[in-house]
Short mmCIF file of C-alpha atoms in Angstrom, two decimals:
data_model
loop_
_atom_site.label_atom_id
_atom_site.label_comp_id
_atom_site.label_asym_id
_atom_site.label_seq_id
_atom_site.Cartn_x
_atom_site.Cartn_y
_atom_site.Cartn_z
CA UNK R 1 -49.07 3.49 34.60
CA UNK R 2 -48.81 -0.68 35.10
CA UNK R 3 -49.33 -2.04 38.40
CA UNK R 4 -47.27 -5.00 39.06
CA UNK R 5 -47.35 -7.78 42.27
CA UNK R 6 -43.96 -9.02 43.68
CA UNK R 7 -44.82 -12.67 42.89
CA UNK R 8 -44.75 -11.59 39.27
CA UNK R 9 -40.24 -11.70 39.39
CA UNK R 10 -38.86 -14.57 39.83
CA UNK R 11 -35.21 -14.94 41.31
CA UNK R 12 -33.53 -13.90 39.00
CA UNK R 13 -35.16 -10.64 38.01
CA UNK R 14 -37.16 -11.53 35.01
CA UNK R 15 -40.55 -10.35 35.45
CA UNK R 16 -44.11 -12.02 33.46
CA UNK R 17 -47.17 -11.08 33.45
CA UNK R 18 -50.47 -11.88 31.46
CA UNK R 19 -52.70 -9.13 29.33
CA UNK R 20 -56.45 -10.20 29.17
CA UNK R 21 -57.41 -8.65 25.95
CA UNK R 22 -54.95 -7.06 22.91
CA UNK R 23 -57.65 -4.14 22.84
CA UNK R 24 -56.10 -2.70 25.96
CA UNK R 25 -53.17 -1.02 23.97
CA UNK R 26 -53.80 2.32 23.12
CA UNK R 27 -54.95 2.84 18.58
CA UNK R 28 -56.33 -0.75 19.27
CA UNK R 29 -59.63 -1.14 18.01
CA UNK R 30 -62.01 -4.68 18.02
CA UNK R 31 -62.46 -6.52 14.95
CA UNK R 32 -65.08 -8.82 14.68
CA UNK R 33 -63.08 -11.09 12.20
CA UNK R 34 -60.09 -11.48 14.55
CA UNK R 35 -62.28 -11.13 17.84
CA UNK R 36 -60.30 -11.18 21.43
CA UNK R 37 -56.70 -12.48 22.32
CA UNK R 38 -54.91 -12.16 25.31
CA UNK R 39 -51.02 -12.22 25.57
CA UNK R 40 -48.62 -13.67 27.73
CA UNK R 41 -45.44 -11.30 28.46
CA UNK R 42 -41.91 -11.77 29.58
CA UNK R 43 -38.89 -9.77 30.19
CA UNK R 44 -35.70 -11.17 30.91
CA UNK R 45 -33.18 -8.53 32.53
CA UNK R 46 -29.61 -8.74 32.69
CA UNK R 47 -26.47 -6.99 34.16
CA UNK R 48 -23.88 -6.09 31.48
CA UNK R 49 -21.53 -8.57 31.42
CA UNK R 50 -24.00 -11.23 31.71
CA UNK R 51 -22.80 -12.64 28.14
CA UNK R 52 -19.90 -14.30 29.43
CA UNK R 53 -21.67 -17.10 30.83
CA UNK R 54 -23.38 -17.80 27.52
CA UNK R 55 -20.01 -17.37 25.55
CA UNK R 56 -18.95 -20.15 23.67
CA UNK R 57 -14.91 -19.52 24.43
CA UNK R 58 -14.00 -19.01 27.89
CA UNK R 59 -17.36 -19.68 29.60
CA UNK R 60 -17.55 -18.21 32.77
CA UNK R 61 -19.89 -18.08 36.23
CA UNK R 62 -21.45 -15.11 36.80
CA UNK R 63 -20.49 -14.29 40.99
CA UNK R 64 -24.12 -13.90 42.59
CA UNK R 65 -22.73 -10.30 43.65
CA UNK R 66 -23.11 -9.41 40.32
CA UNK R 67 -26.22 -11.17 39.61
CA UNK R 68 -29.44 -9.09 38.96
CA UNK R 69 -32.16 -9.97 42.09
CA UNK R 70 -35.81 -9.05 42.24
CA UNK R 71 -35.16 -5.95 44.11
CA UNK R 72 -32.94 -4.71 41.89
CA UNK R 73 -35.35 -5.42 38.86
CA UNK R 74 -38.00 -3.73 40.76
CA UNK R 75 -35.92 -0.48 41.51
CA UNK R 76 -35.11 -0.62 38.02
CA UNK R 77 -38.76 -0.85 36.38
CA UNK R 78 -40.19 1.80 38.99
CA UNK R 79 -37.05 4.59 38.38
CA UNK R 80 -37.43 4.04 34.47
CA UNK R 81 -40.86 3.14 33.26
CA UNK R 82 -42.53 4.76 35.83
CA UNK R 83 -44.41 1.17 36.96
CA UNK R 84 -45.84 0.96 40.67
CA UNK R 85 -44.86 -3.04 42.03
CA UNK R 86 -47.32 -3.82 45.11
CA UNK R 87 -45.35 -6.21 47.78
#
């Protein structure tokens, strides 16, 4: 289970966060020759339907009633990837 902070979404509903070490995945062992990394992680989420802004015939605005916000992101993460989000 991930424990994520609020401040980590942005207005939209895409979500980044930072991992300190690679070894932290699970089968991932240290090797001396590569030594340490860290990664940097983001997810961009998006409604279906979302592509017709980014169309190149017909380009249209996405109404903000159908655009994703953090809470909906959030409810999202917690209902399918079982992820706790501290406020």
């Amino acid at each position: 289970m991930a424990d994520l902070s609020r401040s980590q979404f942005d207005n939209t509903g895409n979500l980044s966060f930072g991992l300190n070490e690679h070894t932290d995945f699970p089968d991932q062992e240290y090797d001396p020759e590569i030594g340490i990394f860290g990664l940097d992680v983001t997810i961009s989420m998006t409604r279906p339907g979302a592509r017709v802004s980014r169309r190149d015939k017909r380009t249209r605005s996405i109404p903000s009633s159908h655009r994703l916000t953090p809470a909906d992101a959030i409810t999202f993460l917690e209902a399918e990837f079982d992820v706790e989000v501290d406020e």
